């Protein structure tokens, strides 16, 4: 019988969720505000309208448990790539020697999107609202280029201009992403660039500065502020981005139900800013927060080179490196931190989404960290088991999934493990090439460097009593 | 309403065709045999068993109109990527100014496969039969790497060893494909190599020889002959490969019917060896040959640098450059021809599938040729219109689709155009980079060079009266 039980569970276009799931009203402690760096006070929505598309700002602050997905946006998703498949990892289970039904591994395959990752879920949405509100241009930053190419795609769909500041290390390492963005009509600049004050500041220190997401955010923010017809677009961290990604977890829930699974025992995702993990886990986390599924485990995976939650501190910090953008309460390594050039460029961010920070702080989720060599090794193991080459970011989630499956096998436990296959590695082949040649480097962030960043005079001091 | 009319027409896994469609019994003139270069006589099936998987050889000669697809093979397709979507090219129609329903453009999207093209349809099938027959190793050649990575994927699925000889020009131009093949556990060699007699012969003439599909075929054939547990695998040209690809056209037929279209007016595909065009068009061609749809037009698109049908001759020729493999009756530029290094590496073959050759000879299909600059320009136009970056090969079909749509618009005709979106361009970004930088070269094969190849003393002379 050829059906869903065969390992690939598909949904119909009319099963695309009709709402995004907002976790804000359910959080164990209330959402922290975004702080204006000028006066140290919470930014009111009206002020944020000048930065982001208005509708996104409204969503950022909303306490409605469900926010409707506009019908014409759902139609665009249906016309392009959603719903995405859920796979049972039968090949990986076989290779791990866990055949049978005691341990089941599932992955939600977001690599089937037009740019190969989960990012278009919010890129298309932001472009949709921007267009509707009369904006003509979206400006953003990108690390490895997953986000930049998604926004280029989204803007192209609605015929908006798209400007991307790309972290120079990745700009050099991953020329393919730049070409893809340009094929979708975007303007791409290596960051730090000489086009902005923020960029120039870093270029003066080092003309070959490798850049960081923090710096690129500063440049994009500055650029977007120049015109009233331009807005800034963000691919992770903020609440509305995680909200847009909740399509992933909602679809996964329906798909698991179709094969008779009420809930997974462990949910895993890699974390850079937190959007793919957030998108998968929020619909399930809501059940845990409501007390329905107290035993469900959530594991966010970070690189050892940039362990924002694992080794960072929960405190107020700038989202960007030039201290121009909002101040956010989150786990952070300090906005002055410039991470090592690991291939998982999408995980090279000094902070973490406030939603994930609050959940971790309140012990509703765990985090772990892995070295890039073991991660890329897991990526190859997965490619050979499942036939899809993962992005280095995604391979972090795979490595942890393998660890959890083997642990359950050793303990003879019954487990359903679900992870987010956030993107394919077709643009990240250099990582695999270096690994196969034995040249892949390991980077681990020394604790004293973290402390130095966090002790920096540049770290903001916020008086919460003044809110 | 979010449904199939929205532009992406999906099928269920249980709608995967249950048979392949064999065009051999319907051809306007009977299929020509494969000739043994040793004695100039037709190769009997038993002799071919030493070259290809036995079941494939049986299919090569079969006159059954339908050949059942094994159930476990259909399950593998269902578990991985089939059925593939059919898209209405609404964005392209808009950009061409043909909105409305007089001219409709559809494309079958084979880029959703794990290696990004239609090639796994036959790669998985060949690996399946090889495994079943006790073969341990498949050896093949590849141009741009689409076929090599598909066979690497297929072999990995069944845990067979895979050896790939890759045309050196592409090996250098497209390192990504090599890494992908190796990630799927294949052994990849630049061709000509020093591992075979055939390779050495060409290396002695020129140590930096750019290679050709013909040379790589010779090397792969020679390599496969060394062991009784190895077989040679071919990704195009022969009947059984086109047969395996008929899944494409059958699905497209069902999908068009779902949106109320009984038949397309024009069917378009690019042609290297002829497998993607063959796979799409054969199920429709069968209707034309049976007299049901006499007006249906079929257009195969070739590069100007390698116009095997457009400028070649219909005659006996070697399939490979070292004259070791079978002699085939086909349109050919001569097996001594080494095509210019255009980016559409999959279209750099001197010959054409006998099935397509016979249909062209009997005027059941037309061919056209395009320059690579106009083709890549069409590729970018398509990416901006439809959000998917095509492989340079595929862009040939797109260019012709655009031409046909504009012609119909000018003539105020009502047309349904269907083309095969054979693969994405994520591994071919250099072509787009060069185009955007204005550095893309045009290559046109001069007629006198073709004549020189065809007049070569190396061309075989076959006495058909001896069969």
Short mmCIF file of N, CA, C and O in Angstrom, two decimals, chain A residues 1-4 6-8 10-14 16 71 74-83 87 90-91 94-95 114-116 153 156-157 159 175-177 179-180 182-185 380 383-389 424 426-427 429-430 432-433 436, chain B residues 1-4 6-8 10-14 16 71 74-83 87 90-91 94-95 114-116 153 156-157 159 175-177 179-180 182-185 380 383-389 424 426-427 429-430 432-433 436:
data_model
loop_
_atom_site.label_atom_id
_atom_site.label_comp_id
_atom_site.label_asym_id
_atom_site.label_seq_id
_atom_site.Cartn_x
_atom_site.Cartn_y
_atom_site.Cartn_z
N UNK A 1 0.84 -1.20 0.00
CA UNK A 1 0.00 0.00 0.00
C UNK A 1 0.88 1.25 0.00
O UNK A 1 1.76 1.41 0.84
N UNK A 2 0.64 2.11 -0.97
CA UNK A 2 1.42 3.34 -1.04
C UNK A 2 0.61 4.44 -0.35
O UNK A 2 -0.35 4.95 -0.89
N UNK A 3 1.00 4.77 0.84
CA UNK A 3 0.26 5.82 1.55
C UNK A 3 1.20 6.55 2.50
O UNK A 3 2.42 6.41 2.42
N UNK A 4 0.64 7.31 3.36
CA UNK A 4 1.43 8.12 4.27
C UNK A 4 2.32 7.30 5.20
O UNK A 4 3.35 7.78 5.66
N UNK A 6 4.14 5.13 4.53
CA UNK A 6 5.33 4.76 3.78
C UNK A 6 6.55 5.60 4.17
O UNK A 6 7.64 5.36 3.72
N UNK A 7 6.38 6.61 5.00
CA UNK A 7 7.53 7.36 5.46
C UNK A 7 7.52 8.83 5.10
O UNK A 7 8.27 9.60 5.67
N UNK A 8 6.68 9.23 4.13
CA UNK A 8 6.59 10.65 3.79
C UNK A 8 5.14 11.04 3.94
O UNK A 8 4.28 10.58 3.19
N UNK A 10 2.26 13.58 3.66
CA UNK A 10 1.94 14.81 2.91
C UNK A 10 0.60 15.37 3.35
O UNK A 10 -0.29 14.64 3.78
N UNK A 11 0.46 16.67 3.22
CA UNK A 11 -0.83 17.32 3.48
C UNK A 11 -1.32 17.97 2.19
O UNK A 11 -0.54 18.21 1.27
N UNK A 12 -2.58 18.28 2.16
CA UNK A 12 -3.17 18.99 1.02
C UNK A 12 -3.04 20.50 1.23
O UNK A 12 -2.97 20.97 2.36
N UNK A 13 -3.05 21.25 0.12
CA UNK A 13 -2.97 22.71 0.25
C UNK A 13 -4.05 23.29 1.18
O UNK A 13 -3.80 24.27 1.88
N UNK A 14 -5.23 22.66 1.21
CA UNK A 14 -6.27 23.20 2.10
C UNK A 14 -6.03 22.87 3.57
O UNK A 14 -6.79 23.28 4.44
N UNK A 16 -3.14 23.81 4.98
CA UNK A 16 -2.25 24.87 5.47
C UNK A 16 -2.97 25.56 6.63
O UNK A 16 -4.15 25.92 6.51
N UNK A 71 -5.93 35.12 3.76
CA UNK A 71 -6.26 34.09 2.77
C UNK A 71 -5.34 34.17 1.54
O UNK A 71 -4.88 33.14 1.03
N UNK A 74 -2.07 32.58 2.33
CA UNK A 74 -2.16 31.11 2.31
C UNK A 74 -2.18 30.59 0.88
O UNK A 74 -1.62 29.54 0.57
N UNK A 75 -2.82 31.35 0.01
CA UNK A 75 -2.85 30.93 -1.40
C UNK A 75 -1.46 30.96 -2.04
O UNK A 75 -1.12 30.10 -2.84
N UNK A 76 -0.68 31.99 -1.66
CA UNK A 76 0.70 32.04 -2.16
C UNK A 76 1.50 30.84 -1.66
O UNK A 76 2.24 30.20 -2.41
N UNK A 77 1.33 30.51 -0.39
CA UNK A 77 2.03 29.33 0.15
C UNK A 77 1.62 28.07 -0.62
O UNK A 77 2.45 27.24 -0.97
N UNK A 78 0.32 27.96 -0.87
CA UNK A 78 -0.19 26.77 -1.57
C UNK A 78 0.35 26.71 -2.99
O UNK A 78 0.61 25.64 -3.52
N UNK A 79 0.52 27.88 -3.59
CA UNK A 79 0.97 27.93 -4.97
C UNK A 79 2.45 27.64 -5.09
O UNK A 79 2.94 27.28 -6.16
N UNK A 80 3.19 27.82 -4.00
CA UNK A 80 4.64 27.69 -4.10
C UNK A 80 5.17 26.40 -3.45
O UNK A 80 5.62 25.51 -4.16
N UNK A 81 5.05 26.23 -2.15
CA UNK A 81 5.74 25.06 -1.56
C UNK A 81 5.10 24.45 -0.32
O UNK A 81 5.59 23.45 0.19
N UNK A 82 4.05 25.03 0.21
CA UNK A 82 3.47 24.47 1.42
C UNK A 82 2.21 23.66 1.12
O UNK A 82 1.60 23.89 0.09
N UNK A 83 1.80 22.74 1.98
CA UNK A 83 2.48 22.28 3.20
C UNK A 83 3.77 21.54 2.85
O UNK A 83 3.88 20.96 1.78
N UNK A 87 8.75 13.58 7.22
CA UNK A 87 9.31 12.27 6.90
C UNK A 87 9.54 11.45 8.16
O UNK A 87 9.98 11.99 9.17
N UNK A 90 13.28 6.59 8.25
CA UNK A 90 13.45 5.13 8.26
C UNK A 90 14.89 4.70 7.96
O UNK A 90 15.40 3.74 8.54
N UNK A 91 15.55 5.45 7.06
CA UNK A 91 16.94 5.12 6.72
C UNK A 91 17.87 5.38 7.90
O UNK A 91 18.76 4.58 8.20
N UNK A 94 17.34 2.76 10.56
CA UNK A 94 18.04 1.53 10.16
C UNK A 94 19.53 1.64 10.47
O UNK A 94 20.13 0.76 11.11
N UNK A 95 20.14 2.76 10.05
CA UNK A 95 21.59 2.90 10.24
C UNK A 95 21.98 3.00 11.71
O UNK A 95 23.11 2.68 12.08
N UNK A 114 11.42 27.28 -2.02
CA UNK A 114 12.16 27.71 -3.22
C UNK A 114 13.60 28.13 -2.94
O UNK A 114 14.43 28.07 -3.83
N UNK A 115 13.91 28.54 -1.72
CA UNK A 115 15.30 28.90 -1.44
C UNK A 115 15.96 27.88 -0.51
O UNK A 115 17.08 28.09 -0.05
N UNK A 116 15.24 26.82 -0.22
CA UNK A 116 15.87 25.70 0.47
C UNK A 116 15.86 25.71 1.98
O UNK A 116 16.56 24.92 2.60
N UNK A 153 13.64 36.43 -2.53
CA UNK A 153 12.53 35.69 -3.15
C UNK A 153 11.18 36.34 -2.83
O UNK A 153 10.37 36.59 -3.72
N UNK A 156 10.81 39.73 -4.52
CA UNK A 156 10.62 39.55 -5.96
C UNK A 156 9.17 39.16 -6.28
O UNK A 156 8.58 39.62 -7.25
N UNK A 157 8.62 38.34 -5.39
CA UNK A 157 7.23 37.90 -5.56
C UNK A 157 6.27 39.08 -5.59
O UNK A 157 5.29 39.09 -6.34
N UNK A 159 7.33 42.26 -6.11
CA UNK A 159 7.97 43.34 -6.86
C UNK A 159 8.39 44.51 -5.96
O UNK A 159 8.18 45.69 -6.28
N UNK A 175 29.63 32.13 -2.37
CA UNK A 175 29.26 33.02 -3.48
C UNK A 175 27.94 32.61 -4.14
O UNK A 175 27.24 33.44 -4.70
N UNK A 176 27.59 31.34 -4.04
CA UNK A 176 26.36 30.85 -4.67
C UNK A 176 25.13 31.59 -4.16
O UNK A 176 24.24 31.95 -4.92
N UNK A 177 25.08 31.82 -2.85
CA UNK A 177 23.93 32.51 -2.27
C UNK A 177 23.79 33.92 -2.83
O UNK A 177 22.69 34.41 -3.04
N UNK A 179 24.72 34.95 -5.81
CA UNK A 179 24.21 34.86 -7.17
C UNK A 179 22.70 34.58 -7.14
O UNK A 179 21.93 35.19 -7.89
N UNK A 180 22.28 33.70 -6.24
CA UNK A 180 20.85 33.39 -6.13
C UNK A 180 20.06 34.66 -5.77
O UNK A 180 19.03 34.97 -6.38
N UNK A 182 20.88 37.72 -6.33
CA UNK A 182 20.88 38.63 -7.48
C UNK A 182 19.97 38.11 -8.59
O UNK A 182 19.33 38.90 -9.29
N UNK A 183 19.90 36.79 -8.73
CA UNK A 183 18.98 36.23 -9.73
C UNK A 183 17.55 36.62 -9.37
O UNK A 183 16.72 36.84 -10.25
N UNK A 184 17.27 36.75 -8.07
CA UNK A 184 15.95 37.21 -7.64
C UNK A 184 15.90 38.73 -7.52
O UNK A 184 15.04 39.27 -6.82
N UNK A 185 16.84 39.40 -8.15
CA UNK A 185 16.77 40.85 -8.31
C UNK A 185 17.17 41.67 -7.09
O UNK A 185 16.88 42.86 -7.02
N UNK A 380 26.70 14.09 6.89
CA UNK A 380 27.01 13.08 5.87
C UNK A 380 26.29 11.76 6.21
O UNK A 380 25.72 11.11 5.33
N UNK A 383 22.83 12.24 5.06
CA UNK A 383 22.71 12.22 3.59
C UNK A 383 22.70 10.78 3.09
O UNK A 383 21.92 10.42 2.22
N UNK A 384 23.57 9.96 3.67
CA UNK A 384 23.66 8.57 3.22
C UNK A 384 22.50 7.73 3.71
O UNK A 384 22.13 6.73 3.10
N UNK A 385 21.90 8.15 4.81
CA UNK A 385 20.77 7.39 5.36
C UNK A 385 19.45 7.81 4.73
O UNK A 385 18.60 6.99 4.42
N UNK A 386 19.30 9.13 4.50
CA UNK A 386 18.00 9.66 4.10
C UNK A 386 18.00 10.28 2.70
O UNK A 386 16.94 10.64 2.18
N UNK A 387 19.18 10.45 2.12
CA UNK A 387 19.24 10.96 0.76
C UNK A 387 19.07 12.46 0.61
O UNK A 387 18.87 12.95 -0.49
N UNK A 388 19.14 13.20 1.70
CA UNK A 388 19.07 14.67 1.60
C UNK A 388 20.27 15.24 2.33
O UNK A 388 20.52 14.91 3.49
N UNK A 389 21.00 16.11 1.65
CA UNK A 389 22.19 16.73 2.26
C UNK A 389 21.76 17.94 3.08
O UNK A 389 21.21 18.90 2.53
N UNK A 424 18.45 22.58 3.21
CA UNK A 424 19.42 21.70 2.56
C UNK A 424 20.78 22.37 2.45
O UNK A 424 20.91 23.58 2.64
N UNK A 426 22.86 22.47 -0.27
CA UNK A 426 23.37 22.61 -1.64
C UNK A 426 24.24 23.85 -1.82
O UNK A 426 25.01 23.94 -2.77
N UNK A 427 24.11 24.82 -0.93
CA UNK A 427 24.95 26.01 -1.03
C UNK A 427 26.07 26.00 0.00
O UNK A 427 26.73 27.01 0.22
N UNK A 429 28.45 23.40 0.27
CA UNK A 429 29.23 22.20 -0.04
C UNK A 429 30.67 22.29 0.43
O UNK A 429 31.31 21.28 0.69
N UNK A 430 31.16 23.54 0.58
CA UNK A 430 32.53 23.72 1.03
C UNK A 430 32.75 23.06 2.40
O UNK A 430 33.80 22.46 2.66
N UNK A 432 31.33 20.43 3.54
CA UNK A 432 31.45 18.98 3.33
C UNK A 432 32.78 18.64 2.67
O UNK A 432 33.40 17.62 2.99
N UNK A 433 33.20 19.50 1.75
CA UNK A 433 34.47 19.27 1.07
C UNK A 433 35.61 19.30 2.09
O UNK A 433 36.46 18.40 2.11
N UNK A 436 35.50 16.19 4.28
CA UNK A 436 35.96 14.98 3.61
C UNK A 436 37.47 14.98 3.41
O UNK A 436 38.10 13.94 3.40
N UNK B 1 -10.57 29.89 -2.51
CA UNK B 1 -10.43 28.44 -2.37
C UNK B 1 -8.99 28.03 -2.67
O UNK B 1 -8.42 28.35 -3.70
N UNK B 2 -8.40 27.31 -1.73
CA UNK B 2 -7.03 26.86 -1.93
C UNK B 2 -7.07 25.44 -2.50
O UNK B 2 -7.35 24.48 -1.80
N UNK B 3 -6.86 25.33 -3.77
CA UNK B 3 -6.91 24.00 -4.38
C UNK B 3 -5.97 23.96 -5.56
O UNK B 3 -5.13 24.83 -5.77
N UNK B 4 -6.13 22.93 -6.35
CA UNK B 4 -5.23 22.71 -7.48
C UNK B 4 -5.27 23.84 -8.51
O UNK B 4 -4.31 24.07 -9.22
N UNK B 6 -5.08 26.71 -8.09
CA UNK B 6 -4.27 27.80 -7.60
C UNK B 6 -2.92 27.89 -8.31
O UNK B 6 -2.15 28.79 -8.06
N UNK B 7 -2.60 26.94 -9.16
CA UNK B 7 -1.37 27.04 -9.92
C UNK B 7 -0.39 25.91 -9.69
O UNK B 7 0.54 25.73 -10.46
N UNK B 8 -0.56 25.15 -8.59
CA UNK B 8 0.33 24.01 -8.36
C UNK B 8 -0.55 22.79 -8.21
O UNK B 8 -1.33 22.69 -7.27
N UNK B 10 -1.09 19.05 -7.51
CA UNK B 10 -0.39 17.96 -6.82
C UNK B 10 -1.15 16.65 -6.98
O UNK B 10 -2.36 16.64 -7.15
N UNK B 11 -0.42 15.56 -6.93
CA UNK B 11 -1.05 14.24 -6.93
C UNK B 11 -0.72 13.53 -5.63
O UNK B 11 0.22 13.88 -4.93
N UNK B 12 -1.47 12.50 -5.35
CA UNK B 12 -1.23 11.67 -4.17
C UNK B 12 -0.23 10.56 -4.52
O UNK B 12 -0.14 10.15 -5.68
N UNK B 13 0.48 10.05 -3.49
CA UNK B 13 1.41 8.94 -3.76
C UNK B 13 0.74 7.75 -4.47
O UNK B 13 1.38 7.09 -5.29
N UNK B 14 -0.55 7.51 -4.20
CA UNK B 14 -1.18 6.36 -4.88
C UNK B 14 -1.54 6.66 -6.34
O UNK B 14 -2.07 5.81 -7.04
N UNK B 16 0.92 7.62 -8.40
CA UNK B 16 2.14 7.31 -9.16
C UNK B 16 1.77 6.23 -10.18
O UNK B 16 1.13 5.24 -9.83
N UNK B 71 6.12 -2.83 -7.47
CA UNK B 71 5.45 -2.17 -6.35
C UNK B 71 6.45 -1.55 -5.37
O UNK B 71 6.27 -0.43 -4.91
N UNK B 74 7.75 1.64 -6.72
CA UNK B 74 6.78 2.74 -6.58
C UNK B 74 6.76 3.25 -5.13
O UNK B 74 6.58 4.44 -4.88
N UNK B 75 6.94 2.34 -4.20
CA UNK B 75 6.98 2.75 -2.79
C UNK B 75 8.17 3.63 -2.48
O UNK B 75 8.08 4.58 -1.71
N UNK B 76 9.31 3.29 -3.11
CA UNK B 76 10.50 4.14 -2.93
C UNK B 76 10.24 5.53 -3.50
O UNK B 76 10.56 6.55 -2.87
N UNK B 77 9.62 5.60 -4.68
CA UNK B 77 9.29 6.90 -5.26
C UNK B 77 8.36 7.69 -4.32
O UNK B 77 8.55 8.88 -4.10
N UNK B 78 7.37 6.99 -3.78
CA UNK B 78 6.40 7.65 -2.90
C UNK B 78 7.08 8.15 -1.63
O UNK B 78 6.74 9.20 -1.09
N UNK B 79 8.07 7.39 -1.18
CA UNK B 79 8.74 7.73 0.07
C UNK B 79 9.71 8.89 -0.12
O UNK B 79 10.08 9.56 0.84
N UNK B 80 10.15 9.12 -1.35
CA UNK B 80 11.17 10.13 -1.56
C UNK B 80 10.63 11.42 -2.21
O UNK B 80 10.60 12.46 -1.56
N UNK B 81 10.14 11.38 -3.44
CA UNK B 81 9.80 12.66 -4.07
C UNK B 81 8.67 12.64 -5.08
O UNK B 81 8.29 13.69 -5.63
N UNK B 82 8.13 11.49 -5.42
CA UNK B 82 7.09 11.48 -6.44
C UNK B 82 5.71 11.39 -5.80
O UNK B 82 5.61 10.94 -4.67
N UNK B 83 4.62 11.76 -6.48
CA UNK B 83 4.58 12.46 -7.78
C UNK B 83 5.18 13.86 -7.66
O UNK B 83 5.15 14.47 -6.59
N UNK B 87 3.02 22.81 -12.38
CA UNK B 87 2.71 24.21 -12.09
C UNK B 87 2.09 24.89 -13.31
O UNK B 87 2.54 24.68 -14.43
N UNK B 90 1.88 31.01 -13.84
CA UNK B 90 1.10 32.25 -13.78
C UNK B 90 1.98 33.50 -13.77
O UNK B 90 1.63 34.51 -14.37
N UNK B 91 3.13 33.40 -13.09
CA UNK B 91 4.05 34.54 -13.04
C UNK B 91 4.66 34.83 -14.40
O UNK B 91 4.76 35.98 -14.82
N UNK B 94 2.05 36.35 -16.67
CA UNK B 94 1.90 37.77 -16.35
C UNK B 94 3.03 38.58 -16.98
O UNK B 94 2.78 39.58 -17.66
N UNK B 95 4.27 38.13 -16.80
CA UNK B 95 5.42 38.89 -17.31
C UNK B 95 5.45 38.94 -18.84
O UNK B 95 6.03 39.85 -19.42
N UNK B 114 15.57 14.50 -5.03
CA UNK B 114 16.67 14.72 -4.05
C UNK B 114 17.95 15.28 -4.68
O UNK B 114 18.72 15.91 -3.98
N UNK B 115 18.17 15.04 -5.95
CA UNK B 115 19.38 15.61 -6.56
C UNK B 115 19.04 16.72 -7.54
O UNK B 115 19.91 17.23 -8.24
N UNK B 116 17.77 17.10 -7.58
CA UNK B 116 17.40 18.31 -8.31
C UNK B 116 17.06 18.17 -9.77
O UNK B 116 16.94 19.17 -10.46
N UNK B 153 23.03 8.79 -5.72
CA UNK B 153 21.87 8.73 -4.82
C UNK B 153 21.20 7.35 -4.89
O UNK B 153 20.92 6.72 -3.87
N UNK B 156 23.40 4.61 -3.44
CA UNK B 156 23.45 4.74 -1.98
C UNK B 156 22.18 4.17 -1.34
O UNK B 156 22.22 3.53 -0.29
N UNK B 157 21.06 4.38 -2.00
CA UNK B 157 19.77 3.88 -1.50
C UNK B 157 19.79 2.36 -1.35
O UNK B 157 19.22 1.81 -0.41
N UNK B 159 22.68 0.59 -1.32
CA UNK B 159 24.01 0.20 -0.82
C UNK B 159 24.85 -0.51 -1.88
O UNK B 159 25.48 -1.54 -1.62
N UNK B 175 32.37 22.05 -9.03
CA UNK B 175 32.90 21.21 -7.94
C UNK B 175 31.78 20.74 -6.99
O UNK B 175 31.89 19.70 -6.37
N UNK B 176 30.70 21.51 -6.91
CA UNK B 176 29.61 21.17 -6.01
C UNK B 176 29.03 19.80 -6.29
O UNK B 176 28.74 19.03 -5.38
N UNK B 177 28.85 19.51 -7.56
CA UNK B 177 28.28 18.22 -7.93
C UNK B 177 29.16 17.05 -7.46
O UNK B 177 28.68 16.02 -7.04
N UNK B 179 31.17 17.06 -4.86
CA UNK B 179 31.02 16.92 -3.41
C UNK B 179 29.71 16.20 -3.09
O UNK B 179 29.67 15.31 -2.24
N UNK B 180 28.65 16.55 -3.80
CA UNK B 180 27.36 15.89 -3.57
C UNK B 180 27.46 14.38 -3.86
O UNK B 180 27.01 13.55 -3.07
N UNK B 182 30.10 12.56 -3.73
CA UNK B 182 30.92 11.93 -2.68
C UNK B 182 30.16 11.85 -1.37
O UNK B 182 30.32 10.90 -0.61
N UNK B 183 29.33 12.85 -1.10
CA UNK B 183 28.50 12.79 0.12
C UNK B 183 27.59 11.57 0.05
O UNK B 183 27.28 10.96 1.07
N UNK B 184 27.17 11.20 -1.17
CA UNK B 184 26.35 10.00 -1.33
C UNK B 184 27.23 8.77 -1.56
O UNK B 184 26.77 7.76 -2.09
N UNK B 185 28.51 8.89 -1.19
CA UNK B 185 29.39 7.73 -1.13
C UNK B 185 29.93 7.25 -2.48
O UNK B 185 30.45 6.13 -2.57
N UNK B 380 16.94 33.58 -16.03
CA UNK B 380 16.76 34.65 -15.02
C UNK B 380 15.33 35.19 -15.09
O UNK B 380 14.68 35.42 -14.07
N UNK B 383 13.29 32.77 -13.25
CA UNK B 383 13.49 32.83 -11.80
C UNK B 383 12.71 33.99 -11.21
O UNK B 383 12.09 33.87 -10.15
N UNK B 384 12.72 35.12 -11.90
CA UNK B 384 12.03 36.31 -11.37
C UNK B 384 10.51 36.19 -11.53
O UNK B 384 9.76 36.80 -10.78
N UNK B 385 10.09 35.40 -12.49
CA UNK B 385 8.65 35.24 -12.73
C UNK B 385 8.06 34.15 -11.85
O UNK B 385 6.97 34.29 -11.30
N UNK B 386 8.79 33.05 -11.71
CA UNK B 386 8.24 31.86 -11.07
C UNK B 386 8.92 31.49 -9.76
O UNK B 386 8.45 30.60 -9.05
N UNK B 387 10.06 32.14 -9.46
CA UNK B 387 10.71 31.88 -8.18
C UNK B 387 11.55 30.62 -8.12
O UNK B 387 11.95 30.19 -7.04
N UNK B 388 11.82 30.00 -9.25
CA UNK B 388 12.70 28.81 -9.26
C UNK B 388 13.80 29.05 -10.28
O UNK B 388 13.53 29.37 -11.43
N UNK B 389 15.05 28.88 -9.85
CA UNK B 389 16.18 29.09 -10.74
C UNK B 389 16.43 27.81 -11.53
O UNK B 389 16.71 26.77 -10.95
N UNK B 424 16.81 22.12 -11.30
CA UNK B 424 17.12 23.46 -10.80
C UNK B 424 18.59 23.80 -11.05
O UNK B 424 19.40 22.92 -11.35
N UNK B 426 20.81 25.22 -8.85
CA UNK B 426 21.58 25.52 -7.64
C UNK B 426 23.05 25.12 -7.76
O UNK B 426 23.89 25.61 -7.00
N UNK B 427 23.36 24.21 -8.68
CA UNK B 427 24.75 23.81 -8.85
C UNK B 427 25.37 24.43 -10.11
O UNK B 427 26.45 24.06 -10.52
N UNK B 429 25.47 27.93 -10.67
CA UNK B 429 25.38 29.37 -10.45
C UNK B 429 26.43 30.15 -11.24
O UNK B 429 26.23 31.32 -11.54
N UNK B 430 27.54 29.47 -11.58
CA UNK B 430 28.59 30.14 -12.33
C UNK B 430 28.04 30.68 -13.66
O UNK B 430 28.42 31.78 -14.09
N UNK B 432 25.08 31.77 -14.26
CA UNK B 432 24.33 32.99 -13.98
C UNK B 432 25.26 34.14 -13.60
O UNK B 432 25.03 35.28 -13.96
N UNK B 433 26.31 33.79 -12.85
CA UNK B 433 27.28 34.81 -12.45
C UNK B 433 27.92 35.42 -13.70
O UNK B 433 28.00 36.65 -13.83
N UNK B 436 25.43 37.62 -15.57
CA UNK B 436 25.17 38.90 -14.92
C UNK B 436 26.36 39.85 -15.06
O UNK B 436 26.21 41.06 -15.11
#
